[in-house]
Short mmCIF file of C-alpha atoms in Angstrom, two decimals:
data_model
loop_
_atom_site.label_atom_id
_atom_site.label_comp_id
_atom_site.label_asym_id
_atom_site.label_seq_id
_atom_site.Cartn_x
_atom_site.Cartn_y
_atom_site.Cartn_z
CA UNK A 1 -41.41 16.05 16.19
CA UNK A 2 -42.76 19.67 16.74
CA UNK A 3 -46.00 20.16 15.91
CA UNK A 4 -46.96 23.74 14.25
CA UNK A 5 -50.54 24.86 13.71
CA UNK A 6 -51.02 28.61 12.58
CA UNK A 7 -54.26 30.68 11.93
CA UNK A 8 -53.51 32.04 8.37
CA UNK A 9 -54.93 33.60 5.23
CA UNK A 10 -52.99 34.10 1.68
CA UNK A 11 -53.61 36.94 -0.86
CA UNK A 12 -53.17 33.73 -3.60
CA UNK A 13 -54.91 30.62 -4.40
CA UNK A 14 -51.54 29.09 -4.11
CA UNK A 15 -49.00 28.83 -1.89
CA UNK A 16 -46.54 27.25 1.09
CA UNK A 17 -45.72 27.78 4.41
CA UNK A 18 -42.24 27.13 5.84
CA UNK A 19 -41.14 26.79 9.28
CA UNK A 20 -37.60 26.51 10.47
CA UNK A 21 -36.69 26.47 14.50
CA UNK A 22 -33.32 27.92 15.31
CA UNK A 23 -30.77 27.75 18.07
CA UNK A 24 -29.70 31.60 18.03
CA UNK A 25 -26.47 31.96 20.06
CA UNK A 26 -26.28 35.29 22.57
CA UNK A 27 -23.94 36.69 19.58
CA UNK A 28 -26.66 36.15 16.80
CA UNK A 29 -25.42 33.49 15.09
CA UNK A 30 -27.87 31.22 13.94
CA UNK A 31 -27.97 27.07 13.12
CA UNK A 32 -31.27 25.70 12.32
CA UNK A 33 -32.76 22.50 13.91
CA UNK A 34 -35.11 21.36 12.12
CA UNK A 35 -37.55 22.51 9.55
CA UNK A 36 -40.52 21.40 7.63
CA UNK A 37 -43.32 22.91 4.68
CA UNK A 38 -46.68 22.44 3.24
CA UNK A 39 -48.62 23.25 0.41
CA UNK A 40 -51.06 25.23 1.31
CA UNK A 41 -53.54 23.10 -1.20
CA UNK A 42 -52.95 20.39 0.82
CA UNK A 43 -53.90 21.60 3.93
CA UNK A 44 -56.76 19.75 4.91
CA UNK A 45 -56.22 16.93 2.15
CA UNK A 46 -53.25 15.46 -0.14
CA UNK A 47 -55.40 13.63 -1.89
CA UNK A 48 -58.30 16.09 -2.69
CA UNK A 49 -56.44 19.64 -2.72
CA UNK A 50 -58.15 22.72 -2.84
CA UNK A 51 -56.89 26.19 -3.54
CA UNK A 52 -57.06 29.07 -1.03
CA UNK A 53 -59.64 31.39 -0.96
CA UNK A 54 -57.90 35.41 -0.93
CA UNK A 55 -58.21 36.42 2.39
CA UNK A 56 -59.71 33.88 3.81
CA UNK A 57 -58.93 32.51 7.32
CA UNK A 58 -58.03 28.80 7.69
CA UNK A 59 -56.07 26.65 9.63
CA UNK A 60 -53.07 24.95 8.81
CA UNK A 61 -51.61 22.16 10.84
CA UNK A 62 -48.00 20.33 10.04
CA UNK A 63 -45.35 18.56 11.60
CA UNK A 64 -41.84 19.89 11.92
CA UNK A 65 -38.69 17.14 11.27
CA UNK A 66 -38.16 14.95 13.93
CA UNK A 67 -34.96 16.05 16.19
CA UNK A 68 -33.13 15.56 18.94
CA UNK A 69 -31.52 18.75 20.54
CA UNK A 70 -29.91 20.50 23.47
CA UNK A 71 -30.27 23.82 23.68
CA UNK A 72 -26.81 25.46 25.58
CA UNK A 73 -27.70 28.09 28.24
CA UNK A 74 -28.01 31.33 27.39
CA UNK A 75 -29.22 30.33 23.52
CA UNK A 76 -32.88 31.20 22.43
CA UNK A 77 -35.22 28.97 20.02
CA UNK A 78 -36.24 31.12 16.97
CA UNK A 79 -39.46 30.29 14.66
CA UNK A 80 -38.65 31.71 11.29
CA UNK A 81 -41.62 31.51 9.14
CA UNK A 82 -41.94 32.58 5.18
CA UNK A 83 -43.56 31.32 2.33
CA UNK A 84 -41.31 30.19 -0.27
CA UNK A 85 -37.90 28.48 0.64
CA UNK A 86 -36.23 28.06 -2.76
CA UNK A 87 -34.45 25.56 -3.91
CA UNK A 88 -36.21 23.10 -1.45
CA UNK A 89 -39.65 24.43 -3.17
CA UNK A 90 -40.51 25.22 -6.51
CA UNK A 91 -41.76 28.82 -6.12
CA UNK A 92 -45.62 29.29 -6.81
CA UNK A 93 -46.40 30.96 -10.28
CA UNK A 94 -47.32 34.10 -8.56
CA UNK A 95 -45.70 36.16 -5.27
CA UNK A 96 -48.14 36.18 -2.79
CA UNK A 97 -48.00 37.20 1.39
CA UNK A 98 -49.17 35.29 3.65
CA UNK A 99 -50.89 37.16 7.27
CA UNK A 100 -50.80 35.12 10.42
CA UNK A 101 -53.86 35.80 13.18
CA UNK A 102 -52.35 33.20 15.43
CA UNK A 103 -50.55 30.05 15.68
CA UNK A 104 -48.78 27.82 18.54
CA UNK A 105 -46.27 25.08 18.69
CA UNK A 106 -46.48 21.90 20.34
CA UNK A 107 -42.84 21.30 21.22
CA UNK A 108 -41.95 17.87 23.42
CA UNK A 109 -39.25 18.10 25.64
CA UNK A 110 -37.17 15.53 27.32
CA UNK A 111 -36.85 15.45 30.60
CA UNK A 112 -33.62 13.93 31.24
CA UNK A 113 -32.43 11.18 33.35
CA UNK A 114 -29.91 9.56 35.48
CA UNK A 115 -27.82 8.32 32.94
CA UNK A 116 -26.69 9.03 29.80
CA UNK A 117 -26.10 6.30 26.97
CA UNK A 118 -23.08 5.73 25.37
CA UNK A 119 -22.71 4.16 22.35
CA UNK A 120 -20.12 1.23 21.66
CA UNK A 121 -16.85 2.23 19.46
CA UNK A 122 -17.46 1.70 15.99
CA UNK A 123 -17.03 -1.24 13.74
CA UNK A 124 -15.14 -0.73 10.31
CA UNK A 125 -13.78 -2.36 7.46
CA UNK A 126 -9.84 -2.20 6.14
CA UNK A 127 -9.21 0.68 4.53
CA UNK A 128 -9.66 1.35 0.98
CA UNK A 129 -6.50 0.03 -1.04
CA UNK A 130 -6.72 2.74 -3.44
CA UNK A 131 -4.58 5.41 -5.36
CA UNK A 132 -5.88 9.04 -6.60
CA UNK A 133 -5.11 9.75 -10.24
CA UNK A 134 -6.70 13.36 -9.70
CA UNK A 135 -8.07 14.47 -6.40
CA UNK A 136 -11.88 16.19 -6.27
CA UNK A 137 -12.89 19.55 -5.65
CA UNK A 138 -15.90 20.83 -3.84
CA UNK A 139 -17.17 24.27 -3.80
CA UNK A 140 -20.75 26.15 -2.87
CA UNK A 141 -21.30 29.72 -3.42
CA UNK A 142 -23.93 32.21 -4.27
CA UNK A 143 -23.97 34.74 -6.93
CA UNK A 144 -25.89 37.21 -7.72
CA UNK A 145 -26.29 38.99 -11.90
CA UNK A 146 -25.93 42.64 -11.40
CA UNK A 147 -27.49 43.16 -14.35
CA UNK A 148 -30.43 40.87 -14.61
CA UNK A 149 -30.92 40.50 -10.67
CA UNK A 150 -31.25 37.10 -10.81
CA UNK A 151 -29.32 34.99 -7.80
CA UNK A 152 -28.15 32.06 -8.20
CA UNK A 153 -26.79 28.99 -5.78
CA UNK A 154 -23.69 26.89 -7.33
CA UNK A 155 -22.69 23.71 -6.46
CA UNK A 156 -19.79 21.85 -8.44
CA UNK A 157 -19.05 18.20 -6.70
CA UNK A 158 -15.61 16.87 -8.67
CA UNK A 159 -15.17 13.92 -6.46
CA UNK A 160 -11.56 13.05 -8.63
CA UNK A 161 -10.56 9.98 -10.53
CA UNK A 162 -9.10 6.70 -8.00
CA UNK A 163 -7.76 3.60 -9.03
CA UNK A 164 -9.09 0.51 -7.49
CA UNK A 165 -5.65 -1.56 -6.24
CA UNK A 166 -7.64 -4.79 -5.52
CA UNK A 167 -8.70 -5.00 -9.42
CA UNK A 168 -7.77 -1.61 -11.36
CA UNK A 169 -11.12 -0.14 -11.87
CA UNK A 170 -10.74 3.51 -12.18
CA UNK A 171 -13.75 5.52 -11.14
CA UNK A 172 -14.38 8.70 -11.54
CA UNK A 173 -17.15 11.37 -11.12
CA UNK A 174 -18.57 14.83 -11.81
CA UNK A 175 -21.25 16.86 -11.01
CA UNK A 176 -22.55 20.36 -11.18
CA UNK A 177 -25.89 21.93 -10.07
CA UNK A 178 -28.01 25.32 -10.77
CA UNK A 179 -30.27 26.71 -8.84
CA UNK A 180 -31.15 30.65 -10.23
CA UNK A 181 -33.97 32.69 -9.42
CA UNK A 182 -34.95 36.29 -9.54
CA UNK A 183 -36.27 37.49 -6.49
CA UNK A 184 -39.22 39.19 -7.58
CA UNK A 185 -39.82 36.94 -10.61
CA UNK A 186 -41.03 33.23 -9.29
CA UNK A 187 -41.62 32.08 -13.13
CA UNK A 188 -37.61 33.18 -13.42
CA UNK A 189 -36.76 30.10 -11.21
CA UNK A 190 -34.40 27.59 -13.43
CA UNK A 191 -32.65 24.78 -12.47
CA UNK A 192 -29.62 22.62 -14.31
CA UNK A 193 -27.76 19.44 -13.37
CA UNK A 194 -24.81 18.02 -15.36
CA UNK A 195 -23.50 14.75 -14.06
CA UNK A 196 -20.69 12.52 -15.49
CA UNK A 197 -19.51 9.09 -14.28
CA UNK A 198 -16.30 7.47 -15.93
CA UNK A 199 -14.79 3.64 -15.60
CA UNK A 200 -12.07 2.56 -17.09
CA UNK A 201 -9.83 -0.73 -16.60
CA UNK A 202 -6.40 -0.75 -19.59
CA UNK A 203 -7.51 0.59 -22.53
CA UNK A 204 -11.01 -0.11 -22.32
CA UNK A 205 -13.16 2.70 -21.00
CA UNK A 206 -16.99 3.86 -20.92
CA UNK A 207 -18.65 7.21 -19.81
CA UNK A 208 -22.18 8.57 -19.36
CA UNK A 209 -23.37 12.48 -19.31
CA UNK A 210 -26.36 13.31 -18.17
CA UNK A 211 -27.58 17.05 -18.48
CA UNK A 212 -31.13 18.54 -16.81
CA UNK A 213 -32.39 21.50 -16.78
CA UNK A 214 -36.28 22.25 -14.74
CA UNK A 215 -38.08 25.76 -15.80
CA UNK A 216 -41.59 26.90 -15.19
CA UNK A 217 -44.34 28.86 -16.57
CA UNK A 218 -47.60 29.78 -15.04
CA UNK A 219 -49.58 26.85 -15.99
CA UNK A 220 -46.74 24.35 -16.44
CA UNK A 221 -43.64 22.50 -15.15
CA UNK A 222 -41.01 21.87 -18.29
CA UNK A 223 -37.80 19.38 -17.88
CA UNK A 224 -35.54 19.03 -20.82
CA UNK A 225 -32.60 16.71 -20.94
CA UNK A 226 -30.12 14.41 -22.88
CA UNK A 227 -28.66 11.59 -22.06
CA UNK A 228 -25.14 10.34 -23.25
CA UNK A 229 -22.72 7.34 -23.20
CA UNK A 230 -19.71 6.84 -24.55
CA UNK A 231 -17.54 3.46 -25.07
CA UNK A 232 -13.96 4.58 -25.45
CA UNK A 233 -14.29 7.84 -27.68
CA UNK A 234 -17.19 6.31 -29.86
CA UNK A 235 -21.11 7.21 -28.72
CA UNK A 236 -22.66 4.25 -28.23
CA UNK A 237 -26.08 6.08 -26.66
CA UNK A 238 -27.47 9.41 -26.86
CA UNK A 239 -31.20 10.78 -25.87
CA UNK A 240 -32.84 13.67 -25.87
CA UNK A 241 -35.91 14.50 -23.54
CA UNK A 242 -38.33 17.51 -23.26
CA UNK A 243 -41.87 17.14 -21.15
CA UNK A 244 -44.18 19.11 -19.56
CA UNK A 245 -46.94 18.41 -17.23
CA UNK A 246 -49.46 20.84 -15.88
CA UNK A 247 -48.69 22.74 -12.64
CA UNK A 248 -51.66 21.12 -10.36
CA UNK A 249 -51.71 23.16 -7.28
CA UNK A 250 -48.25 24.00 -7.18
#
């Protein structure tokens, strides 16, 4: 693992610090290697945090993921640094910049052998006897409301309905997330997960909905959701939820 320690000081009380390393290709494309974050509230303890002081100096240690990784000739390693990386963080309540004085990183290198390993061929199990009913659908984009500003990442996983030929079990499964934020608005970040599972065997069938959605306010963290089951077409279970716990130094 890479080691990164930077000389920083934050115009907030609170706030993160992202690092990603890159393999940048002599065309400028870009795939990142490995990347890792910290609160800055946590930077000299997790267990007793303290808030930054604005403006003031301190030094923040952390380890980057650990990796294994050739870099081709010609390629360059990039250290991208920034202080939110949304939606793996929750945004701080306020937008704050962050001014590095110095920093280094402690990056290990191999240095090769003789020989390289290579593994054995790989052990499976028969195929799955199975037959699709309705194949699944993946997609990922990124819009952006040209109204409101906001921009939003969409994921829809509709992994399809397959029969079990061993015993008939159908399966089947659905799932959608969003992540939306405005870019100059942390408290506008919002996020919402729907996920459905189905079974069914003959004429008996069951299914279960669950629905989530995660907002913020300055002072708090709120997460509403319901929860749904179904035994044929008759609801059998159905919960609602709706909590909120105090943003402590987040």
């Amino acid at each position: 693992a890479a080691r990164l320690v930077l000389r920083l000081s934050s115009d907030k009380p609170l706030g993160f610090v992202v690092a990603r390393l890159n393999d940048v290709a002599p065309d400028g494309s870009s795939v990142r290697i490995a990347h890792g974050m910290v609160n800055l509230c946590h930077r000299d303890s997790r267990e007793a945090p303290q808030p930054m002081v604005p403006g003031a100096e301190v030094e923040v240690a952390f380890d980057i993921d650990q990796m294994a990784y050739r870099l081709a000739p010609g390629h360059r390693l990039r250290l991208a640094l920034s202080n939110s990386y949304w939606p793996f963080v929750w945004p701080s309540p306020e937008a704050g910049a962050l001014t590095v004085a110095a920093g280094r990183l402690d990056l290990p290198v191999h240095q090769g052998s003789d020989s390289e390993w290579s593994p054995p061929q790989p052990e499976m199990a028969p195929a799955w006897k199975h037959r699709v009913l309705r194949p699944g659908k993946t997609t990922r984009r990124i819009e952006t409301d040209l109204i409101t500003g906001k921009v939003a990442l969409v994921i829809n996983d509709d992994l399809g309905d397959a029969e079990n030929l061993s015993h008939g079990l159908i399966t089947g499964e659905t799932m959608s997330e969003l992540w939306e934020v405005h870019p100059d608005d942390p408290l506008a970040a919002r996020a919402v997960h729907v996920w459905e599972q189905r079974l069914s065997r003959g004429d008996w069938s069951v299914r279960t909905r669950a629905e989530a959605e995660m907002t913020g306010s300055a002072t708090h963290l709120r997460m509403t959701a319901r929860l749904t089951a179904w035994e044929g077409e008759r609801v059998v279970f159905d919960r609602n939820f709706d909590e909120e716990v105090p943003r402590l130094f987040v």
